[in-house]
Amino acid sequence: MAVGCRIRRNFERPAKELVEAFRGIPVANIDDNCGRIAAVDASIYPLNPKARLLGTAFTVNAPAGDNLLFHKALDMAQPGDVIVLANKGSMSRALCGEIMSSYAKSRGLAGIIIDGCVRDGYTLSQMDFLVYAKGVTPNGPYKNGPGKMNFPVSFAGIIINPGDIIVGKGEK
């Protein structure tokens, strides 16, 4: 692990009943009732347009184009978590693709949202697993770190805290 990585292993998660209470509520209604400050900007979209995302935020803050801590997050996140990978909005490198998404699905994670790129876009669009990103590129990531895990992140225009409830709809 690179020097400078900070990992918070534990954080407070909302009760499963509270998370489930958000199922079926339109995302726009949730944002309206949160003072119109709870939605990410329009640059983040689902790779699968049928996607409907619901889970608990597991945050990762990584340098642009780097996914070192994302690998660790895949092992530490719990079923029902949504990995929120803050990548400074970089479009230069894919931080996730078919292999990592398949692994996340096998661990019972609810989804992955990245303020950057993924690879294997067509395959991800066909998967029964929810990935949201800014774009697709074949360029692979760096694995140098440093980074932070489970601290507040600046993500696509809002602040997301570990344990926040993440709701997403399936339209671009």
Short mmCIF file of C-alpha atoms in Angstrom, two decimals:
data_model
loop_
_atom_site.label_atom_id
_atom_site.label_comp_id
_atom_site.label_asym_id
_atom_site.label_seq_id
_atom_site.Cartn_x
_atom_site.Cartn_y
_atom_site.Cartn_z
CA MET A 1 0.00 0.00 0.00
CA ALA A 2 1.37 3.41 -0.93
CA VAL A 3 2.47 5.93 1.66
CA GLY A 4 -0.34 8.34 2.46
CA CYS A 5 -3.27 5.94 2.19
CA ARG A 6 -5.82 6.52 4.94
CA ILE A 7 -8.40 3.83 5.54
CA ARG A 8 -11.33 4.12 7.93
CA ARG A 9 -12.52 0.57 8.47
CA ASN A 10 -15.75 1.34 10.30
CA PHE A 11 -18.45 3.95 9.83
CA GLU A 12 -22.09 4.20 10.78
CA ARG A 13 -24.45 2.70 8.22
CA PRO A 14 -28.16 3.48 8.18
CA ALA A 15 -30.63 0.77 9.17
CA LYS A 16 -31.57 -1.49 6.25
CA GLU A 17 -35.22 -0.51 6.79
CA LEU A 18 -34.35 3.16 6.25
CA VAL A 19 -32.46 2.38 3.03
CA GLU A 20 -35.37 0.26 1.77
CA ALA A 21 -37.80 3.11 2.50
CA PHE A 22 -36.22 4.96 -0.46
CA ARG A 23 -37.01 2.17 -2.93
CA GLY A 24 -39.48 3.35 -5.57
CA ILE A 25 -39.33 7.05 -4.68
CA PRO A 26 -38.43 9.11 -7.76
CA VAL A 27 -34.90 10.50 -7.53
CA ALA A 28 -36.12 14.00 -8.43
CA ASN A 29 -38.55 13.93 -5.47
CA ILE A 30 -35.73 12.92 -3.13
CA ASP A 31 -33.55 15.78 -4.38
CA ASP A 32 -36.42 18.28 -4.09
CA ASN A 33 -37.02 17.23 -0.49
CA CYS A 34 -33.31 17.54 0.31
CA GLY A 35 -33.27 21.20 -0.70
CA ARG A 36 -32.15 20.44 -4.28
CA ILE A 37 -28.56 19.86 -3.16
CA ALA A 38 -28.43 16.06 -3.07
CA ALA A 39 -28.07 15.11 -6.74
CA VAL A 40 -24.81 14.69 -8.62
CA ASP A 41 -24.35 16.71 -11.78
CA ALA A 42 -25.52 15.42 -15.16
CA SER A 43 -22.08 14.12 -16.16
CA ILE A 44 -22.65 10.86 -14.24
CA TYR A 45 -24.84 8.33 -16.06
CA PRO A 46 -25.72 4.62 -15.79
CA LEU A 47 -24.02 2.22 -18.18
CA ASN A 48 -27.20 0.13 -18.06
CA PRO A 49 -30.19 2.39 -18.85
CA LYS A 50 -32.51 0.03 -16.97
CA ALA A 51 -30.53 0.66 -13.80
CA ARG A 52 -32.10 1.67 -10.51
CA LEU A 53 -29.52 1.99 -7.74
CA LEU A 54 -30.11 1.86 -3.99
CA GLY A 55 -27.51 1.31 -1.28
CA THR A 56 -25.14 2.78 1.29
CA ALA A 57 -22.12 4.88 0.29
CA PHE A 58 -18.66 3.35 0.74
CA THR A 59 -16.38 6.21 -0.32
CA VAL A 60 -12.97 6.14 -1.98
CA ASN A 61 -10.98 9.28 -2.82
CA ALA A 62 -8.27 8.52 -5.38
CA PRO A 63 -5.79 10.54 -7.42
CA ALA A 64 -6.84 11.13 -11.02
CA GLY A 65 -6.56 7.90 -13.02
CA ASP A 66 -5.58 5.71 -10.03
CA ASN A 67 -7.57 2.75 -8.65
CA LEU A 68 -5.24 1.28 -6.00
CA LEU A 69 -7.65 1.87 -3.11
CA PHE A 70 -10.60 0.76 -5.22
CA HIS A 71 -9.16 -2.78 -5.12
CA LYS A 72 -9.07 -2.65 -1.31
CA ALA A 73 -12.60 -1.19 -1.22
CA LEU A 74 -13.94 -4.16 -3.20
CA ASP A 75 -12.74 -6.43 -0.39
CA MET A 76 -13.85 -4.20 2.49
CA ALA A 77 -17.29 -3.08 1.31
CA GLN A 78 -20.31 -4.94 2.66
CA PRO A 79 -23.28 -6.37 0.77
CA GLY A 80 -25.64 -3.54 -0.15
CA ASP A 81 -22.87 -0.92 -0.27
CA VAL A 82 -22.33 1.35 -3.27
CA ILE A 83 -18.67 2.14 -3.89
CA VAL A 84 -18.40 5.87 -4.59
CA LEU A 85 -15.06 6.41 -6.33
CA ALA A 86 -14.08 10.09 -6.42
CA ASN A 87 -11.45 10.50 -9.12
CA LYS A 88 -11.25 14.28 -9.53
CA GLY A 89 -13.47 13.92 -12.62
CA SER A 90 -10.56 12.59 -14.66
CA MET A 91 -11.44 11.11 -18.05
CA SER A 92 -7.92 9.86 -18.87
CA ARG A 93 -8.03 6.35 -17.36
CA ALA A 94 -10.64 3.66 -16.77
CA LEU A 95 -10.84 2.75 -13.09
CA CYS A 96 -13.18 -0.22 -13.44
CA GLY A 97 -14.34 -2.72 -16.01
CA GLU A 98 -15.96 -6.11 -16.41
CA ILE A 99 -13.64 -8.00 -14.03
CA MET A 100 -13.91 -5.63 -11.09
CA SER A 101 -17.66 -5.13 -11.61
CA SER A 102 -18.21 -8.90 -11.70
CA TYR A 103 -16.24 -9.25 -8.47
CA ALA A 104 -18.27 -6.47 -6.83
CA LYS A 105 -21.48 -8.20 -7.91
CA SER A 106 -20.26 -11.54 -6.52
CA ARG A 107 -19.71 -9.85 -3.15
CA GLY A 108 -23.28 -8.54 -3.07
CA LEU A 109 -22.47 -4.88 -3.56
CA ALA A 110 -25.34 -2.71 -4.83
CA GLY A 111 -23.27 -0.84 -7.40
CA ILE A 112 -20.34 1.40 -8.28
CA ILE A 113 -20.37 5.10 -9.16
CA ILE A 114 -17.25 6.76 -10.55
CA ASP A 115 -16.65 10.40 -11.43
CA GLY A 116 -14.38 9.20 -14.20
CA CYS A 117 -14.23 6.47 -16.82
CA VAL A 118 -14.73 2.73 -17.04
CA ARG A 119 -13.73 0.24 -19.71
CA ASP A 120 -15.70 -2.65 -21.23
CA GLY A 121 -18.66 -0.29 -21.67
CA TYR A 122 -20.80 -2.61 -23.79
CA THR A 123 -20.31 -5.54 -21.41
CA LEU A 124 -21.13 -3.35 -18.40
CA SER A 125 -24.29 -2.16 -20.16
CA GLN A 126 -25.45 -5.79 -20.44
CA MET A 127 -24.58 -6.82 -16.88
CA ASP A 128 -27.11 -7.28 -14.13
CA PHE A 129 -24.99 -4.96 -11.95
CA LEU A 130 -25.17 -1.20 -11.68
CA VAL A 131 -22.24 0.97 -12.73
CA TYR A 132 -22.47 4.74 -13.19
CA ALA A 133 -19.62 6.76 -14.71
CA LYS A 134 -18.73 9.80 -16.84
CA GLY A 135 -17.50 7.87 -19.86
CA VAL A 136 -15.70 4.89 -21.35
CA THR A 137 -12.04 4.55 -22.36
CA PRO A 138 -9.77 1.56 -23.00
CA ASN A 139 -6.89 3.18 -21.08
CA GLY A 140 -6.03 1.23 -17.94
CA PRO A 141 -5.49 2.84 -14.51
CA TYR A 142 -2.45 3.63 -12.43
CA LYS A 143 -2.01 1.79 -9.14
CA ASN A 144 0.18 4.16 -7.17
CA GLY A 145 -2.06 5.74 -4.53
CA PRO A 146 -2.23 7.54 -2.19
CA GLY A 147 -5.85 8.00 -1.31
CA LYS A 148 -8.50 7.84 1.37
CA MET A 149 -11.24 5.36 2.09
CA ASN A 150 -14.45 6.13 4.00
CA PHE A 151 -13.93 9.84 4.43
CA PRO A 152 -16.20 12.50 2.88
CA VAL A 153 -15.58 12.97 -0.85
CA SER A 154 -16.31 15.72 -3.34
CA PHE A 155 -18.14 13.92 -6.13
CA ALA A 156 -19.70 15.44 -9.26
CA GLY A 157 -20.77 18.64 -7.54
CA ILE A 158 -21.80 17.37 -4.11
CA ILE A 159 -20.23 16.02 -0.91
CA ILE A 160 -20.89 12.33 -0.22
CA ASN A 161 -20.19 10.87 3.21
CA PRO A 162 -19.63 7.21 4.03
CA GLY A 163 -23.00 5.82 5.06
CA ASP A 164 -25.08 8.23 2.94
CA ILE A 165 -27.99 6.61 1.15
CA ILE A 166 -27.32 6.46 -2.61
CA VAL A 167 -30.28 6.38 -5.01
CA GLY A 168 -29.88 6.40 -8.79
CA LYS A 169 -32.19 6.17 -11.75
CA GLY A 170 -31.62 4.63 -15.13
CA GLU A 171 -31.50 7.52 -17.52
CA LYS A 172 -28.76 9.61 -19.02
#
